[in-house]
Amino acid sequence: MDDILKKIRDENPEYINNNIIKKINGQIKQWGKNIPSKKTYINNFLEKYKNIHSNDIGIIFFAGPSLNKTSIKSIVEHVKNENPGKNIICYGCSRCYMKTEMLQYLNYYSFGDGYPDPKCNKYKIEIDDFLKKNPNIISFVSSYRDGKVAKGYTEEIISNLPNNATPIDTYGLYEIYKDISKYPMTNHFGGPHMTQIFLYMGIKKIYIVGSDSTKSAVHNRKKGWNIQNHTGYFYNHDDSKQTVDPHYIYWWIRIKQFIEKEYPESEIISINPVGLKGIFKDVIL
């Protein structure tokens, strides 16, 4: 991993400095252990999705502030022009739906931890409304951990998810698995498991947008969710005040290594990267 860390420090000095590199090395010590996850029955339903998009191109939309810098239409058109004749499959998460023009493009959507949190009631109301108004979007919810109901969720909540959202098990803390129909997906944040799903679906070229991987992301792990800040960051955040979250960077590097090993014919392209600059192939629009 040393060569990747040197590369991102050299190519992204605005966000990746020696202090961040030191913290990423701390993440390696914490999460780089060879500890397997248990098999899970929750994700068995994914077998029907295996390789269904093997001839398609994927775009994953996150809700980082950089998503506001370019219109969704121009991003989709860019991807279409780069891949003539290919069908474009779009996958979103968190509050990407605030970018309302995105709704006409989304095929899949993921949500998780904040949904059942009483402090995030506004977030739950938004997701319920968004999915009810867009019944054609297939949605997944990270509501299980290691085959058990995740913290904050109940069987009642899971049985009343909007628009028949499908529960998934995202307990994988250490290992990243190729057969996600039998093992939990990585659950440190949305990026890894969404990428795993697209790869499992057979998509070999994945564009990621808005995964700024900064501490202005959806929540602060120490203080819990803050809806007001989350909204403010999405619309008005000052990039110069952002600081990279080494936890996000570490797991994106792990995803890169996973793809190189398990899906060598696949690639990730990062559009308008912030914290991720230098990890994947970068495109500035």
JSON list of N, CA and C in Angstrom, two decimals, residues 58-64 67 72 76 88-99 102-112 123 127 130-131 137-142 168 189-191 193-195 197-198 201 203 206-211 218 234:
[
{"chain": "A", "resi": 58, "resn": "GLY", "atom": "N", "xyz": [-21.61, 1.85, -15.33]},
{"chain": "A", "resi": 58, "resn": "GLY", "atom": "CA", "xyz": [-22.22, 2.30, -14.09]},
{"chain": "A", "resi": 58, "resn": "GLY", "atom": "C", "xyz": [-21.74, 3.66, -13.61]},
{"chain": "A", "resi": 59, "resn": "ILE", "atom": "N", "xyz": [-22.65, 4.41, -12.99]},
{"chain": "A", "resi": 59, "resn": "ILE", "atom": "CA", "xyz": [-22.28, 5.65, -12.29]},
{"chain": "A", "resi": 59, "resn": "ILE", "atom": "C", "xyz": [-22.83, 5.55, -10.87]},
{"chain": "A", "resi": 60, "resn": "ILE", "atom": "N", "xyz": [-21.98, 5.80, -9.88]},
{"chain": "A", "resi": 60, "resn": "ILE", "atom": "CA", "xyz": [-22.42, 5.85, -8.49]},
{"chain": "A", "resi": 60, "resn": "ILE", "atom": "C", "xyz": [-22.38, 7.30, -8.02]},
{"chain": "A", "resi": 61, "resn": "PHE", "atom": "N", "xyz": [-23.52, 7.80, -7.55]},
{"chain": "A", "resi": 61, "resn": "PHE", "atom": "CA", "xyz": [-23.62, 9.17, -7.08]},
{"chain": "A", "resi": 61, "resn": "PHE", "atom": "C", "xyz": [-23.67, 9.20, -5.55]},
{"chain": "A", "resi": 62, "resn": "PHE", "atom": "N", "xyz": [-22.74, 9.95, -4.95]},
{"chain": "A", "resi": 62, "resn": "PHE", "atom": "CA", "xyz": [-22.75, 10.18, -3.52]},
{"chain": "A", "resi": 62, "resn": "PHE", "atom": "C", "xyz": [-23.26, 11.61, -3.27]},
{"chain": "A", "resi": 63, "resn": "ALA", "atom": "N", "xyz": [-23.28, 12.03, -2.01]},
{"chain": "A", "resi": 63, "resn": "ALA", "atom": "CA", "xyz": [-23.87, 13.34, -1.69]},
{"chain": "A", "resi": 63, "resn": "ALA", "atom": "C", "xyz": [-22.85, 14.35, -1.18]},
{"chain": "A", "resi": 64, "resn": "GLY", "atom": "N", "xyz": [-21.60, 14.21, -1.63]},
{"chain": "A", "resi": 64, "resn": "GLY", "atom": "CA", "xyz": [-20.59, 15.18, -1.23]},
{"chain": "A", "resi": 64, "resn": "GLY", "atom": "C", "xyz": [-20.82, 16.53, -1.89]},
{"chain": "A", "resi": 67, "resn": "LEU", "atom": "N", "xyz": [-20.76, 17.35, -5.72]},
{"chain": "A", "resi": 67, "resn": "LEU", "atom": "CA", "xyz": [-21.85, 16.96, -6.62]},
{"chain": "A", "resi": 67, "resn": "LEU", "atom": "C", "xyz": [-22.54, 18.20, -7.19]},
{"chain": "A", "resi": 72, "resn": "ILE", "atom": "N", "xyz": [-26.06, 16.90, -13.32]},
{"chain": "A", "resi": 72, "resn": "ILE", "atom": "CA", "xyz": [-26.15, 15.46, -13.50]},
{"chain": "A", "resi": 72, "resn": "ILE", "atom": "C", "xyz": [-26.25, 15.13, -14.99]},
{"chain": "A", "resi": 76, "resn": "VAL", "atom": "N", "xyz": [-23.84, 12.49, -17.03]},
{"chain": "A", "resi": 76, "resn": "VAL", "atom": "CA", "xyz": [-24.37, 11.34, -17.77]},
{"chain": "A", "resi": 76, "resn": "VAL", "atom": "C", "xyz": [-24.01, 11.44, -19.25]},
{"chain": "A", "resi": 88, "resn": "ILE", "atom": "N", "xyz": [-26.41, 3.12, -19.60]},
{"chain": "A", "resi": 88, "resn": "ILE", "atom": "CA", "xyz": [-25.85, 3.70, -18.39]},
{"chain": "A", "resi": 88, "resn": "ILE", "atom": "C", "xyz": [-26.75, 3.37, -17.20]},
{"chain": "A", "resi": 89, "resn": "ILE", "atom": "N", "xyz": [-26.19, 2.74, -16.18]},
{"chain": "A", "resi": 89, "resn": "ILE", "atom": "CA", "xyz": [-26.92, 2.38, -14.96]},
{"chain": "A", "resi": 89, "resn": "ILE", "atom": "C", "xyz": [-26.45, 3.28, -13.82]},
{"chain": "A", "resi": 90, "resn": "CYS", "atom": "N", "xyz": [-27.39, 3.93, -13.14]},
{"chain": "A", "resi": 90, "resn": "CYS", "atom": "CA", "xyz": [-27.05, 4.89, -12.09]},
{"chain": "A", "resi": 90, "resn": "CYS", "atom": "C", "xyz": [-27.50, 4.42, -10.71]},
{"chain": "A", "resi": 91, "resn": "TYR", "atom": "N", "xyz": [-26.64, 4.63, -9.74]},
{"chain": "A", "resi": 91, "resn": "TYR", "atom": "CA", "xyz": [-26.84, 4.15, -8.37]},
{"chain": "A", "resi": 91, "resn": "TYR", "atom": "C", "xyz": [-26.56, 5.32, -7.43]},
{"chain": "A", "resi": 92, "resn": "GLY", "atom": "N", "xyz": [-27.49, 5.65, -6.54]},
{"chain": "A", "resi": 92, "resn": "GLY", "atom": "CA", "xyz": [-27.30, 6.77, -5.63]},
{"chain": "A", "resi": 92, "resn": "GLY", "atom": "C", "xyz": [-27.42, 6.34, -4.18]},
{"chain": "A", "resi": 93, "resn": "CYS", "atom": "N", "xyz": [-27.02, 7.23, -3.28]},
{"chain": "A", "resi": 93, "resn": "CYS", "atom": "CA", "xyz": [-27.14, 6.94, -1.86]},
{"chain": "A", "resi": 93, "resn": "CYS", "atom": "C", "xyz": [-27.35, 8.23, -1.07]},
{"chain": "A", "resi": 94, "resn": "SER", "atom": "N", "xyz": [-27.68, 8.05, 0.20]},
{"chain": "A", "resi": 94, "resn": "SER", "atom": "CA", "xyz": [-27.82, 9.16, 1.14]},
{"chain": "A", "resi": 94, "resn": "SER", "atom": "C", "xyz": [-28.73, 10.24, 0.55]},
{"chain": "A", "resi": 95, "resn": "ARG", "atom": "N", "xyz": [-28.31, 11.50, 0.64]},
{"chain": "A", "resi": 95, "resn": "ARG", "atom": "CA", "xyz": [-29.18, 12.59, 0.18]},
{"chain": "A", "resi": 95, "resn": "ARG", "atom": "C", "xyz": [-28.86, 13.06, -1.24]},
{"chain": "A", "resi": 96, "resn": "CYS", "atom": "N", "xyz": [-28.40, 12.16, -2.06]},
{"chain": "A", "resi": 96, "resn": "CYS", "atom": "CA", "xyz": [-28.16, 12.54, -3.46]},
{"chain": "A", "resi": 96, "resn": "CYS", "atom": "C", "xyz": [-29.46, 13.00, -4.11]},
{"chain": "A", "resi": 97, "resn": "TYR", "atom": "N", "xyz": [-30.61, 12.57, -3.57]},
{"chain": "A", "resi": 97, "resn": "TYR", "atom": "CA", "xyz": [-31.91, 12.94, -4.15]},
{"chain": "A", "resi": 97, "resn": "TYR", "atom": "C", "xyz": [-32.18, 14.44, -4.01]},
{"chain": "A", "resi": 98, "resn": "MET", "atom": "N", "xyz": [-31.38, 15.15, -3.20]},
{"chain": "A", "resi": 98, "resn": "MET", "atom": "CA", "xyz": [-31.53, 16.60, -3.13]},
{"chain": "A", "resi": 98, "resn": "MET", "atom": "C", "xyz": [-31.21, 17.24, -4.47]},
{"chain": "A", "resi": 99, "resn": "LYS", "atom": "N", "xyz": [-30.38, 16.58, -5.23]},
{"chain": "A", "resi": 99, "resn": "LYS", "atom": "CA", "xyz": [-30.10, 17.02, -6.59]},
{"chain": "A", "resi": 99, "resn": "LYS", "atom": "C", "xyz": [-31.25, 16.47, -7.44]},
{"chain": "A", "resi": 102, "resn": "MET", "atom": "N", "xyz": [-31.43, 14.41, -10.65]},
{"chain": "A", "resi": 102, "resn": "MET", "atom": "CA", "xyz": [-30.91, 13.05, -10.66]},
{"chain": "A", "resi": 102, "resn": "MET", "atom": "C", "xyz": [-32.02, 12.00, -10.75]},
{"chain": "A", "resi": 103, "resn": "LEU", "atom": "N", "xyz": [-33.20, 12.35, -10.28]},
{"chain": "A", "resi": 103, "resn": "LEU", "atom": "CA", "xyz": [-34.27, 11.36, -10.15]},
{"chain": "A", "resi": 103, "resn": "LEU", "atom": "C", "xyz": [-34.62, 10.69, -11.48]},
{"chain": "A", "resi": 104, "resn": "GLN", "atom": "N", "xyz": [-34.46, 11.40, -12.56]},
{"chain": "A", "resi": 104, "resn": "GLN", "atom": "CA", "xyz": [-34.80, 10.81, -13.86]},
{"chain": "A", "resi": 104, "resn": "GLN", "atom": "C", "xyz": [-33.76, 9.78, -14.32]},
{"chain": "A", "resi": 105, "resn": "TYR", "atom": "N", "xyz": [-32.61, 9.73, -13.63]},
{"chain": "A", "resi": 105, "resn": "TYR", "atom": "CA", "xyz": [-31.55, 8.82, -14.05]},
{"chain": "A", "resi": 105, "resn": "TYR", "atom": "C", "xyz": [-31.36, 7.61, -13.13]},
{"chain": "A", "resi": 106, "resn": "LEU", "atom": "N", "xyz": [-31.77, 7.70, -11.85]},
{"chain": "A", "resi": 106, "resn": "LEU", "atom": "CA", "xyz": [-31.45, 6.65, -10.88]},
{"chain": "A", "resi": 106, "resn": "LEU", "atom": "C", "xyz": [-32.15, 5.31, -11.19]},
{"chain": "A", "resi": 107, "resn": "ASN", "atom": "N", "xyz": [-31.36, 4.24, -11.14]},
{"chain": "A", "resi": 107, "resn": "ASN", "atom": "CA", "xyz": [-31.89, 2.88, -11.23]},
{"chain": "A", "resi": 107, "resn": "ASN", "atom": "C", "xyz": [-31.90, 2.19, -9.87]},
{"chain": "A", "resi": 108, "resn": "TYR", "atom": "N", "xyz": [-30.86, 2.51, -9.06]},
{"chain": "A", "resi": 108, "resn": "TYR", "atom": "CA", "xyz": [-30.71, 1.89, -7.75]},
{"chain": "A", "resi": 108, "resn": "TYR", "atom": "C", "xyz": [-30.41, 2.96, -6.70]},
{"chain": "A", "resi": 109, "resn": "TYR", "atom": "N", "xyz": [-30.74, 2.63, -5.46]},
{"chain": "A", "resi": 109, "resn": "TYR", "atom": "CA", "xyz": [-30.51, 3.57, -4.36]},
{"chain": "A", "resi": 109, "resn": "TYR", "atom": "C", "xyz": [-30.23, 2.79, -3.08]},
{"chain": "A", "resi": 110, "resn": "SER", "atom": "N", "xyz": [-29.28, 3.26, -2.25]},
{"chain": "A", "resi": 110, "resn": "SER", "atom": "CA", "xyz": [-28.96, 2.63, -0.97]},
{"chain": "A", "resi": 110, "resn": "SER", "atom": "C", "xyz": [-29.09, 3.63, 0.18]},
{"chain": "A", "resi": 111, "resn": "PHE", "atom": "N", "xyz": [-29.58, 3.15, 1.31]},
{"chain": "A", "resi": 111, "resn": "PHE", "atom": "CA", "xyz": [-29.58, 3.95, 2.53]},
{"chain": "A", "resi": 111, "resn": "PHE", "atom": "C", "xyz": [-29.34, 3.01, 3.70]},
{"chain": "A", "resi": 112, "resn": "GLY", "atom": "N", "xyz": [-29.11, 3.59, 4.90]},
{"chain": "A", "resi": 112, "resn": "GLY", "atom": "CA", "xyz": [-28.73, 2.71, 6.00]},
{"chain": "A", "resi": 112, "resn": "GLY", "atom": "C", "xyz": [-28.83, 3.29, 7.38]},
{"chain": "A", "resi": 123, "resn": "TYR", "atom": "N", "xyz": [-34.65, 13.00, 7.91]},
{"chain": "A", "resi": 123, "resn": "TYR", "atom": "CA", "xyz": [-34.00, 12.17, 6.90]},
{"chain": "A", "resi": 123, "resn": "TYR", "atom": "C", "xyz": [-34.91, 11.00, 6.52]},
{"chain": "A", "resi": 127, "resn": "ILE", "atom": "N", "xyz": [-36.55, 10.20, 2.80]},
{"chain": "A", "resi": 127, "resn": "ILE", "atom": "CA", "xyz": [-36.35, 8.95, 2.06]},
{"chain": "A", "resi": 127, "resn": "ILE", "atom": "C", "xyz": [-37.68, 8.29, 1.74]},
{"chain": "A", "resi": 130, "resn": "PHE", "atom": "N", "xyz": [-39.25, 10.26, -1.04]},
{"chain": "A", "resi": 130, "resn": "PHE", "atom": "CA", "xyz": [-38.48, 10.09, -2.28]},
{"chain": "A", "resi": 130, "resn": "PHE", "atom": "C", "xyz": [-38.77, 8.74, -2.95]},
{"chain": "A", "resi": 131, "resn": "LEU", "atom": "N", "xyz": [-38.75, 7.66, -2.16]},
{"chain": "A", "resi": 131, "resn": "LEU", "atom": "CA", "xyz": [-38.95, 6.34, -2.73]},
{"chain": "A", "resi": 131, "resn": "LEU", "atom": "C", "xyz": [-40.40, 6.09, -3.14]},
{"chain": "A", "resi": 137, "resn": "ILE", "atom": "N", "xyz": [-37.36, 2.87, -8.82]},
{"chain": "A", "resi": 137, "resn": "ILE", "atom": "CA", "xyz": [-35.98, 2.78, -8.32]},
{"chain": "A", "resi": 137, "resn": "ILE", "atom": "C", "xyz": [-35.87, 1.59, -7.37]},
{"chain": "A", "resi": 138, "resn": "ILE", "atom": "N", "xyz": [-34.93, 0.71, -7.65]},
{"chain": "A", "resi": 138, "resn": "ILE", "atom": "CA", "xyz": [-34.69, -0.45, -6.78]},
{"chain": "A", "resi": 138, "resn": "ILE", "atom": "C", "xyz": [-33.80, -0.01, -5.63]},
{"chain": "A", "resi": 139, "resn": "SER", "atom": "N", "xyz": [-34.25, -0.25, -4.40]},
{"chain": "A", "resi": 139, "resn": "SER", "atom": "CA", "xyz": [-33.50, 0.26, -3.25]},
{"chain": "A", "resi": 139, "resn": "SER", "atom": "C", "xyz": [-33.07, -0.85, -2.30]},
{"chain": "A", "resi": 140, "resn": "PHE", "atom": "N", "xyz": [-31.90, -0.64, -1.71]},
{"chain": "A", "resi": 140, "resn": "PHE", "atom": "CA", "xyz": [-31.34, -1.56, -0.72]},
{"chain": "A", "resi": 140, "resn": "PHE", "atom": "C", "xyz": [-31.10, -0.80, 0.58]},
{"chain": "A", "resi": 141, "resn": "VAL", "atom": "N", "xyz": [-31.33, -1.46, 1.71]},
{"chain": "A", "resi": 141, "resn": "VAL", "atom": "CA", "xyz": [-31.11, -0.81, 3.00]},
{"chain": "A", "resi": 141, "resn": "VAL", "atom": "C", "xyz": [-30.22, -1.67, 3.88]},
{"chain": "A", "resi": 142, "resn": "SER", "atom": "N", "xyz": [-29.17, -1.07, 4.42]},
{"chain": "A", "resi": 142, "resn": "SER", "atom": "CA", "xyz": [-28.23, -1.79, 5.28]},
{"chain": "A", "resi": 142, "resn": "SER", "atom": "C", "xyz": [-28.82, -1.95, 6.68]},
{"chain": "A", "resi": 168, "resn": "ILE", "atom": "N", "xyz": [-30.21, -5.60, 3.26]},
{"chain": "A", "resi": 168, "resn": "ILE", "atom": "CA", "xyz": [-28.95, -6.27, 2.95]},
{"chain": "A", "resi": 168, "resn": "ILE", "atom": "C", "xyz": [-28.10, -6.35, 4.22]},
{"chain": "A", "resi": 189, "resn": "PHE", "atom": "N", "xyz": [-18.86, 2.49, 5.08]},
{"chain": "A", "resi": 189, "resn": "PHE", "atom": "CA", "xyz": [-19.69, 3.56, 4.53]},
{"chain": "A", "resi": 189, "resn": "PHE", "atom": "C", "xyz": [-20.25, 3.04, 3.22]},
{"chain": "A", "resi": 190, "resn": "GLY", "atom": "N", "xyz": [-21.04, 3.83, 2.53]},
{"chain": "A", "resi": 190, "resn": "GLY", "atom": "CA", "xyz": [-21.76, 3.32, 1.36]},
{"chain": "A", "resi": 190, "resn": "GLY", "atom": "C", "xyz": [-20.88, 2.92, 0.19]},
{"chain": "A", "resi": 191, "resn": "GLY", "atom": "N", "xyz": [-19.76, 3.60, -0.01]},
{"chain": "A", "resi": 191, "resn": "GLY", "atom": "CA", "xyz": [-18.94, 3.38, -1.20]},
{"chain": "A", "resi": 191, "resn": "GLY", "atom": "C", "xyz": [-18.53, 1.94, -1.44]},
{"chain": "A", "resi": 193, "resn": "HIS", "atom": "N", "xyz": [-19.76, -1.07, -0.37]},
{"chain": "A", "resi": 193, "resn": "HIS", "atom": "CA", "xyz": [-20.78, -2.06, -0.70]},
{"chain": "A", "resi": 193, "resn": "HIS", "atom": "C", "xyz": [-21.51, -1.72, -2.00]},
{"chain": "A", "resi": 194, "resn": "MET", "atom": "N", "xyz": [-21.65, -0.43, -2.31]},
{"chain": "A", "resi": 194, "resn": "MET", "atom": "CA", "xyz": [-22.26, -0.06, -3.59]},
{"chain": "A", "resi": 194, "resn": "MET", "atom": "C", "xyz": [-21.38, -0.50, -4.75]},
{"chain": "A", "resi": 195, "resn": "THR", "atom": "N", "xyz": [-20.08, -0.34, -4.59]},
{"chain": "A", "resi": 195, "resn": "THR", "atom": "CA", "xyz": [-19.14, -0.79, -5.62]},
{"chain": "A", "resi": 195, "resn": "THR", "atom": "C", "xyz": [-19.18, -2.30, -5.74]},
{"chain": "A", "resi": 197, "resn": "ILE", "atom": "N", "xyz": [-21.68, -4.24, -5.17]},
{"chain": "A", "resi": 197, "resn": "ILE", "atom": "CA", "xyz": [-22.92, -4.62, -5.85]},
{"chain": "A", "resi": 197, "resn": "ILE", "atom": "C", "xyz": [-22.79, -4.42, -7.35]},
{"chain": "A", "resi": 198, "resn": "PHE", "atom": "N", "xyz": [-22.25, -3.28, -7.78]},
{"chain": "A", "resi": 198, "resn": "PHE", "atom": "CA", "xyz": [-22.10, -3.03, -9.22]},
{"chain": "A", "resi": 198, "resn": "PHE", "atom": "C", "xyz": [-21.16, -4.06, -9.85]},
{"chain": "A", "resi": 201, "resn": "MET", "atom": "N", "xyz": [-22.89, -7.26, -10.27]},
{"chain": "A", "resi": 201, "resn": "MET", "atom": "CA", "xyz": [-23.85, -7.17, -11.37]},
{"chain": "A", "resi": 201, "resn": "MET", "atom": "C", "xyz": [-23.18, -7.26, -12.73]},
{"chain": "A", "resi": 203, "resn": "ILE", "atom": "N", "xyz": [-20.79, -5.06, -13.96]},
{"chain": "A", "resi": 203, "resn": "ILE", "atom": "CA", "xyz": [-20.35, -3.78, -14.52]},
{"chain": "A", "resi": 203, "resn": "ILE", "atom": "C", "xyz": [-18.83, -3.68, -14.41]},
{"chain": "A", "resi": 206, "resn": "ILE", "atom": "N", "xyz": [-16.91, 1.68, -13.82]},
{"chain": "A", "resi": 206, "resn": "ILE", "atom": "CA", "xyz": [-17.73, 2.38, -12.84]},
{"chain": "A", "resi": 206, "resn": "ILE", "atom": "C", "xyz": [-17.19, 3.79, -12.63]},
{"chain": "A", "resi": 207, "resn": "TYR", "atom": "N", "xyz": [-18.05, 4.77, -12.82]},
{"chain": "A", "resi": 207, "resn": "TYR", "atom": "CA", "xyz": [-17.71, 6.17, -12.52]},
{"chain": "A", "resi": 207, "resn": "TYR", "atom": "C", "xyz": [-18.26, 6.51, -11.14]},
{"chain": "A", "resi": 208, "resn": "ILE", "atom": "N", "xyz": [-17.47, 7.21, -10.33]},
{"chain": "A", "resi": 208, "resn": "ILE", "atom": "CA", "xyz": [-17.98, 7.66, -9.02]},
{"chain": "A", "resi": 208, "resn": "ILE", "atom": "C", "xyz": [-17.96, 9.18, -8.98]},
{"chain": "A", "resi": 209, "resn": "VAL", "atom": "N", "xyz": [-19.03, 9.73, -8.42]},
{"chain": "A", "resi": 209, "resn": "VAL", "atom": "CA", "xyz": [-19.22, 11.18, -8.37]},
{"chain": "A", "resi": 209, "resn": "VAL", "atom": "C", "xyz": [-19.66, 11.59, -6.97]},
{"chain": "A", "resi": 210, "resn": "GLY", "atom": "N", "xyz": [-19.03, 12.61, -6.40]},
{"chain": "A", "resi": 210, "resn": "GLY", "atom": "CA", "xyz": [-19.50, 13.16, -5.14]},
{"chain": "A", "resi": 210, "resn": "GLY", "atom": "C", "xyz": [-19.02, 12.42, -3.90]},
{"chain": "A", "resi": 211, "resn": "SER", "atom": "N", "xyz": [-18.10, 11.47, -4.05]},
{"chain": "A", "resi": 211, "resn": "SER", "atom": "CA", "xyz": [-17.54, 10.81, -2.86]},
{"chain": "A", "resi": 211, "resn": "SER", "atom": "C", "xyz": [-16.32, 11.60, -2.43]},
{"chain": "A", "resi": 218, "resn": "VAL", "atom": "N", "xyz": [-21.72, 12.63, 5.60]},
{"chain": "A", "resi": 218, "resn": "VAL", "atom": "CA", "xyz": [-23.08, 12.61, 6.13]},
{"chain": "A", "resi": 218, "resn": "VAL", "atom": "C", "xyz": [-23.20, 12.69, 7.64]},
{"chain": "A", "resi": 234, "resn": "PHE", "atom": "N", "xyz": [-24.10, 19.84, 2.01]},
{"chain": "A", "resi": 234, "resn": "PHE", "atom": "CA", "xyz": [-24.44, 19.44, 0.64]},
{"chain": "A", "resi": 234, "resn": "PHE", "atom": "C", "xyz": [-24.58, 20.65, -0.28]}
]
